[in-house]
Short mmCIF file of C-alpha atoms in Angstrom, two decimals:
data_model
loop_
_atom_site.label_atom_id
_atom_site.label_comp_id
_atom_site.label_asym_id
_atom_site.label_seq_id
_atom_site.Cartn_x
_atom_site.Cartn_y
_atom_site.Cartn_z
CA UNK A 1 16.90 14.92 -7.53
CA UNK A 2 19.99 15.55 -9.47
CA UNK A 3 22.46 15.05 -6.21
CA UNK A 4 21.15 11.51 -6.14
CA UNK A 5 21.58 11.08 -9.46
CA UNK A 6 25.59 12.92 -9.05
CA UNK A 7 26.00 10.42 -5.29
CA UNK A 8 25.13 6.93 -7.29
CA UNK A 9 27.22 7.96 -10.75
CA UNK A 10 30.20 8.50 -7.95
CA UNK A 11 29.11 5.21 -5.70
CA UNK A 12 29.04 2.31 -7.89
CA UNK A 13 31.43 -0.42 -6.70
CA UNK A 14 31.95 -1.41 -10.19
CA UNK A 15 34.02 1.37 -12.42
CA UNK A 16 33.27 3.84 -9.98
CA UNK A 17 35.68 5.97 -10.59
CA UNK A 18 35.46 5.59 -14.36
CA UNK A 19 32.19 6.92 -14.25
CA UNK A 20 33.06 9.87 -12.18
CA UNK A 21 35.87 10.70 -14.28
CA UNK A 22 33.91 10.36 -17.44
CA UNK A 23 31.07 12.35 -15.04
CA UNK A 24 32.46 14.49 -13.44
CA UNK A 25 31.49 18.07 -16.07
CA UNK A 26 27.81 16.68 -15.68
CA UNK A 27 28.41 16.10 -11.47
CA UNK A 28 29.71 19.58 -11.26
CA UNK A 29 27.07 20.73 -13.27
CA UNK A 30 23.86 18.98 -11.17
CA UNK A 31 25.74 19.84 -7.53
CA UNK A 32 25.76 23.54 -8.72
CA UNK A 33 22.68 23.59 -9.33
CA UNK A 34 22.20 21.34 -6.67
CA UNK A 35 22.92 24.44 -3.93
CA UNK A 36 20.91 27.40 -5.58
CA UNK A 37 17.73 25.39 -4.66
CA UNK A 38 16.12 26.40 -2.12
CA UNK A 39 14.50 23.72 1.38
CA UNK A 40 11.33 23.60 -0.38
CA UNK A 41 12.32 23.12 -3.83
CA UNK A 42 15.14 20.50 -1.87
CA UNK A 43 13.33 17.90 -0.54
CA UNK A 44 10.04 17.70 -1.72
CA UNK A 45 8.31 16.28 -4.75
CA UNK A 46 5.37 16.20 -6.15
CA UNK A 47 2.36 14.37 -5.18
CA UNK A 48 -1.65 15.33 -6.28
CA UNK A 49 -2.56 18.21 -5.42
CA UNK A 50 -4.86 17.95 -2.39
CA UNK A 51 -8.51 19.01 -2.88
CA UNK A 52 -7.95 17.83 -6.62
CA UNK A 53 -6.45 21.13 -7.25
CA UNK A 54 -3.61 23.15 -7.07
CA UNK A 55 -3.23 26.95 -6.69
CA UNK A 56 -0.36 28.62 -7.35
CA UNK A 57 2.04 29.44 -4.50
CA UNK A 58 2.22 32.30 -4.94
CA UNK A 59 -1.55 33.03 -5.10
CA UNK A 60 -2.30 30.99 -1.53
CA UNK A 61 -2.11 31.44 1.58
CA UNK A 62 -2.35 27.82 2.67
CA UNK A 63 0.17 25.22 1.88
CA UNK A 64 -0.34 21.47 1.84
CA UNK A 65 2.25 18.33 2.14
CA UNK A 66 2.88 15.30 3.86
CA UNK A 67 5.36 13.88 5.90
CA UNK A 68 6.08 9.64 4.55
CA UNK A 69 7.61 8.72 7.91
CA UNK A 70 6.58 6.07 10.18
CA UNK A 71 9.60 4.96 12.29
CA UNK A 72 10.27 5.04 14.89
CA UNK A 73 6.04 3.75 15.84
CA UNK A 74 5.49 0.38 17.21
CA UNK A 75 2.41 -1.54 17.61
CA UNK A 76 0.09 -0.73 14.26
CA UNK A 77 2.84 0.74 11.10
CA UNK A 78 1.57 2.27 8.43
CA UNK A 79 1.07 6.34 8.52
CA UNK A 80 4.16 7.22 5.95
CA UNK A 81 0.72 6.38 3.51
CA UNK A 82 -1.61 8.57 5.11
CA UNK A 83 -0.77 11.59 2.70
CA UNK A 84 -1.75 9.88 -0.25
CA UNK A 85 -4.78 8.76 1.64
CA UNK A 86 -5.15 12.21 3.09
CA UNK A 87 -5.30 13.59 -0.93
CA UNK A 88 -7.97 10.77 -2.64
CA UNK A 89 -9.91 11.49 -0.21
CA UNK A 90 -10.16 14.78 -0.25
CA UNK A 91 -10.53 15.25 -3.92
CA UNK A 92 -14.08 13.71 -3.15
CA UNK A 93 -15.21 15.47 -0.46
CA UNK A 94 -17.40 18.66 -1.43
CA UNK A 95 -15.84 20.92 0.19
CA UNK A 96 -18.53 23.49 1.00
CA UNK A 97 -17.90 24.11 4.49
CA UNK A 98 -21.68 24.32 6.80
CA UNK A 99 -19.72 24.74 9.86
CA UNK A 100 -17.95 28.51 8.50
CA UNK A 101 -20.69 28.84 5.77
CA UNK A 102 -18.37 29.53 3.56
CA UNK A 103 -16.66 27.53 -0.25
CA UNK A 104 -12.98 26.05 0.00
CA UNK A 105 -13.49 26.30 -3.42
CA UNK A 106 -12.56 30.29 -3.36
CA UNK A 107 -9.71 29.53 -1.36
CA UNK A 108 -6.81 29.10 -2.85
CA UNK A 109 -3.98 26.16 -1.52
CA UNK A 110 -0.49 25.36 -2.78
CA UNK A 111 -0.36 21.48 -3.12
CA UNK A 112 3.95 21.37 -2.25
CA UNK A 113 4.34 17.67 -2.56
CA UNK A 114 5.96 15.42 0.56
CA UNK A 115 8.83 15.44 2.88
CA UNK A 116 11.39 13.90 0.08
CA UNK A 117 11.82 11.27 4.62
CA UNK A 118 15.33 8.68 4.08
CA UNK A 119 15.22 6.26 7.32
CA UNK A 120 17.42 8.98 9.70
CA UNK A 121 15.30 10.57 12.31
CA UNK A 122 17.11 13.65 12.83
CA UNK A 123 17.35 14.19 9.18
CA UNK A 124 13.76 14.04 7.64
CA UNK A 125 13.11 15.94 11.34
CA UNK A 126 15.10 18.68 10.00
CA UNK A 127 14.14 18.85 6.83
CA UNK A 128 10.94 19.19 7.70
CA UNK A 129 12.52 22.24 9.73
CA UNK A 130 13.84 23.72 6.45
CA UNK A 131 10.87 24.01 4.42
CA UNK A 132 8.82 24.92 7.45
CA UNK A 133 11.67 28.04 7.82
CA UNK A 134 11.18 29.02 4.23
CA UNK A 135 7.20 28.73 4.49
CA UNK A 136 6.49 30.55 7.25
CA UNK A 137 9.29 32.96 5.85
CA UNK A 138 7.09 33.38 2.97
CA UNK A 139 4.20 34.25 4.73
CA UNK A 140 2.70 31.39 3.85
CA UNK A 141 0.28 29.17 7.01
CA UNK A 142 1.41 25.86 6.05
CA UNK A 143 -0.23 22.25 6.39
CA UNK A 144 1.88 19.25 7.34
CA UNK A 145 -0.30 16.10 7.23
CA UNK A 146 1.27 12.86 8.48
CA UNK A 147 3.20 10.31 8.82
CA UNK A 148 4.14 9.22 12.54
CA UNK A 149 3.20 12.23 15.73
CA UNK A 150 7.22 13.19 15.63
CA UNK A 151 6.67 15.36 13.04
CA UNK A 152 5.36 18.20 14.48
CA UNK A 153 8.81 18.64 16.65
CA UNK A 154 10.34 19.49 12.81
CA UNK A 155 7.02 22.05 12.83
CA UNK A 156 7.53 23.55 16.87
CA UNK A 157 11.38 23.80 16.18
CA UNK A 158 10.90 25.63 13.48
CA UNK A 159 8.73 28.54 14.89
CA UNK A 160 9.21 31.31 17.56
CA UNK A 161 8.52 29.63 22.02
CA UNK A 162 6.02 32.26 21.82
CA UNK A 163 3.51 30.28 21.13
CA UNK A 164 0.72 28.61 22.66
CA UNK A 165 0.30 24.79 21.46
CA UNK A 166 -2.72 22.45 21.42
CA UNK A 167 -2.56 19.07 20.78
CA UNK A 168 -6.11 17.43 20.13
CA UNK A 169 -4.64 13.05 21.03
CA UNK A 170 -5.29 10.64 23.04
CA UNK A 171 -1.65 10.77 24.51
CA UNK A 172 0.32 12.77 26.17
CA UNK A 173 3.52 11.72 24.51
CA UNK A 174 5.66 13.10 27.51
CA UNK A 175 7.70 10.12 28.01
CA UNK A 176 11.13 11.46 28.72
CA UNK A 177 12.91 8.01 26.72
CA UNK A 178 10.70 5.29 25.19
CA UNK A 179 13.12 2.38 24.10
CA UNK A 180 15.84 4.27 25.01
CA UNK A 181 15.63 7.16 22.02
CA UNK A 182 14.29 10.17 23.72
CA UNK A 183 12.82 11.57 19.97
CA UNK A 184 9.65 9.12 19.50
CA UNK A 185 6.12 9.15 18.62
CA UNK A 186 6.09 8.70 22.35
CA UNK A 187 8.37 11.50 23.81
CA UNK A 188 8.00 14.33 21.38
CA UNK A 189 5.37 16.02 23.60
CA UNK A 190 8.76 16.31 25.63
CA UNK A 191 10.83 17.26 23.35
CA UNK A 192 8.56 19.71 22.71
CA UNK A 193 7.54 21.50 25.79
CA UNK A 194 10.64 21.83 26.77
CA UNK A 195 11.65 23.88 24.78
CA UNK A 196 8.77 26.53 24.50
CA UNK A 197 7.74 25.79 28.04
CA UNK A 198 5.63 23.09 29.09
CA UNK A 199 2.24 26.19 29.73
CA UNK A 200 2.44 27.06 26.64
CA UNK A 201 1.24 23.30 25.76
CA UNK A 202 -2.72 22.17 26.52
CA UNK A 203 -3.35 18.25 25.62
CA UNK A 204 -7.17 17.96 24.64
CA UNK A 205 -9.10 14.39 24.12
CA UNK A 206 -6.19 12.42 26.66
CA UNK A 207 -6.86 8.78 28.26
CA UNK A 208 -4.05 7.24 27.85
CA UNK A 209 -0.85 8.05 30.14
CA UNK A 210 1.94 6.54 31.96
CA UNK A 211 2.29 7.55 36.55
CA UNK A 212 4.91 9.55 34.94
CA UNK A 213 4.06 11.14 32.35
CA UNK A 214 0.78 13.01 34.82
CA UNK A 215 2.95 13.21 37.68
CA UNK A 216 5.02 15.85 34.46
CA UNK A 217 1.80 17.36 33.21
CA UNK A 218 0.91 17.93 36.91
CA UNK A 219 4.52 19.94 38.81
CA UNK A 220 5.40 21.50 35.28
CA UNK A 221 1.97 23.10 34.57
CA UNK A 222 0.87 21.39 30.81
CA UNK A 223 -2.66 22.20 31.07
CA UNK A 224 -5.00 17.92 30.08
CA UNK A 225 -8.20 17.65 29.16
CA UNK A 226 -9.90 14.25 29.23
CA UNK A 227 -13.01 13.17 27.50
CA UNK A 228 -14.02 13.01 30.93
CA UNK A 229 -13.94 15.99 30.71
CA UNK A 230 -15.72 17.32 28.14
CA UNK A 231 -18.42 15.16 28.25
CA UNK A 232 -20.18 16.59 31.76
CA UNK A 233 -19.80 20.55 31.01
CA UNK A 234 -21.96 21.88 27.34
CA UNK A 235 -18.65 21.44 24.42
CA UNK A 236 -19.08 25.63 24.15
CA UNK A 237 -17.23 25.13 27.74
CA UNK A 238 -14.04 23.28 26.56
CA UNK A 239 -14.04 24.78 23.25
CA UNK A 240 -13.85 28.21 25.36
CA UNK A 241 -11.20 26.98 27.57
CA UNK A 242 -9.44 26.85 24.15
CA UNK A 243 -10.45 30.05 23.07
CA UNK A 244 -9.39 31.15 26.36
CA UNK A 245 -5.86 29.32 26.53
CA UNK A 246 -4.25 30.73 22.89
CA UNK A 247 -5.66 34.02 23.15
CA UNK A 248 -2.15 34.79 25.85
CA UNK A 249 -0.05 33.95 22.98
CA UNK A 250 1.56 35.97 19.41
CA UNK A 251 2.00 32.99 17.56
CA UNK A 252 -0.44 28.95 17.85
CA UNK A 253 -0.70 26.02 16.10
CA UNK A 254 -2.72 23.14 16.47
CA UNK A 255 -2.03 19.83 16.35
CA UNK A 256 -5.02 17.41 15.59
CA UNK A 257 -3.58 13.49 15.69
CA UNK A 258 -6.47 11.64 14.80
CA UNK A 259 -6.36 8.52 17.04
CA UNK A 260 -8.06 11.89 20.03
CA UNK A 261 -11.38 10.67 18.19
CA UNK A 262 -12.87 7.11 19.79
CA UNK A 263 -11.48 4.25 17.93
CA UNK A 264 -15.45 3.59 16.97
CA UNK A 265 -14.75 6.90 14.76
CA UNK A 266 -11.34 6.62 13.31
CA UNK A 267 -10.69 2.77 13.16
CA UNK A 268 -7.73 3.80 10.60
CA UNK A 269 -4.88 3.95 13.94
CA UNK A 270 -1.53 3.01 14.76
CA UNK A 271 -2.18 3.19 18.89
CA UNK A 272 -6.19 3.10 19.16
CA UNK A 273 -7.00 3.51 22.46
CA UNK A 274 -11.38 3.61 23.33
CA UNK A 275 -13.63 5.87 25.25
CA UNK A 276 -11.93 8.90 23.48
CA UNK A 277 -15.01 11.50 21.82
CA UNK A 278 -16.81 12.12 18.78
CA UNK A 279 -16.38 13.70 15.55
CA UNK A 280 -18.61 16.53 16.18
CA UNK A 281 -16.55 17.81 18.56
CA UNK A 282 -13.71 17.26 17.66
CA UNK A 283 -14.61 19.26 14.52
CA UNK A 284 -16.19 22.10 17.09
CA UNK A 285 -12.26 22.18 19.31
CA UNK A 286 -10.78 22.08 15.65
CA UNK A 287 -13.19 25.47 15.15
CA UNK A 288 -12.50 27.25 18.27
CA UNK A 289 -7.87 26.24 17.98
CA UNK A 290 -8.56 28.75 14.59
CA UNK A 291 -7.84 32.56 15.86
CA UNK A 292 -5.89 34.60 14.23
CA UNK A 293 -1.92 34.69 15.08
CA UNK A 294 -2.54 30.43 13.85
CA UNK A 295 0.45 29.90 12.49
CA UNK A 296 0.16 26.32 10.94
CA UNK A 297 -1.37 22.47 12.02
CA UNK A 298 -1.12 19.65 11.38
CA UNK A 299 -3.25 16.23 11.15
CA UNK A 300 -1.07 12.86 11.46
CA UNK A 301 -1.54 9.43 12.35
CA UNK A 302 -3.96 8.11 9.84
CA UNK A 303 -2.92 4.54 8.96
CA UNK A 304 -5.89 4.40 6.19
CA UNK A 305 -3.92 0.43 4.85
CA UNK A 306 -6.77 -0.04 8.99
CA UNK A 307 -9.52 0.48 7.54
CA UNK A 308 -11.60 1.32 4.46
CA UNK A 309 -11.36 4.54 3.92
CA UNK A 310 -12.98 6.31 6.25
CA UNK A 311 -9.97 7.54 8.59
CA UNK A 312 -8.59 9.06 5.69
CA UNK A 313 -12.09 11.24 4.99
CA UNK A 314 -11.78 11.91 8.41
CA UNK A 315 -8.37 12.86 8.40
CA UNK A 316 -9.11 15.94 5.94
CA UNK A 317 -12.08 17.03 6.81
CA UNK A 318 -10.88 18.06 9.42
CA UNK A 319 -8.61 19.61 7.14
CA UNK A 320 -11.03 21.65 5.56
CA UNK A 321 -12.78 22.17 8.24
CA UNK A 322 -9.81 24.32 10.20
CA UNK A 323 -9.02 26.12 6.65
CA UNK A 324 -12.42 27.08 6.13
CA UNK A 325 -12.80 28.24 10.09
CA UNK A 326 -9.23 30.14 9.51
CA UNK A 327 -11.22 31.48 6.52
CA UNK A 328 -13.56 33.15 7.91
CA UNK A 329 -11.81 34.84 10.67
CA UNK A 330 -10.99 38.39 10.53
CA UNK A 331 -7.66 40.44 11.84
CA UNK A 332 -9.63 41.40 14.44
CA UNK A 333 -11.40 37.78 15.73
#
């Protein structure tokens, strides 16, 4: 990027002042150029397109982008490779949704590339929030691919607080702090709940948590649905609970941590947790979470190096079906 070139020219230990002097006009030009760029131009780098074809931004309702970041992962890192893996597999899946009876080839989807992440967590989240705000201001529906689940906080920070959030996940991620950090993959949902209100959050598929996290849910009104809750009733009852919950909000958001699935269906995750839900259950609940007030969604925590591609395939399918379900909704649904 131009800013990186300018920084490199002026930071070399050997001959730094000479380089800066000789290239001052160029440095000034590039700094002025950077000042004119949008956040999307500044923080996103192009990649091969999701689905294999990227429609023009101005013609697309949906904008896909990746956040290849997993610095706070504590067990099996590797979700930073997920955006590329999801793109690769998406280009080799059929695009017709039998669930929504809709052909995704006819739905314009723009691939904006990946966030240029840095080692610093707060800066990476800041960049992601800035891109979200720009896309939302342009009336786009962002589709974000992590990366670790912490990146969901960046999306919610870009959105109004009158939002209903559904998290499909194995873990509550509601610790107040973890390993001395207040923002990480194990704490981000606590920060999100504090911002938008715990009663605005429903967590589904949950089966791994600490006692203090469970106490927080019971004390705050944050709703939790376990796999056991899902199995003891017809699946549509859980789907209806999600629809009813989200109907109370003027803005809605869905985040999917792929480890909500049982490891038999998704072994390529950083924190596998047995006794999860099935692929059919996941896709049905994803459909239920899509409505006319949906302002975006994300898919996180695929670690493609841990399996032979099956988890990335499921992840891409989740995104396909979310887009199809949302596209099939009329303004009155």
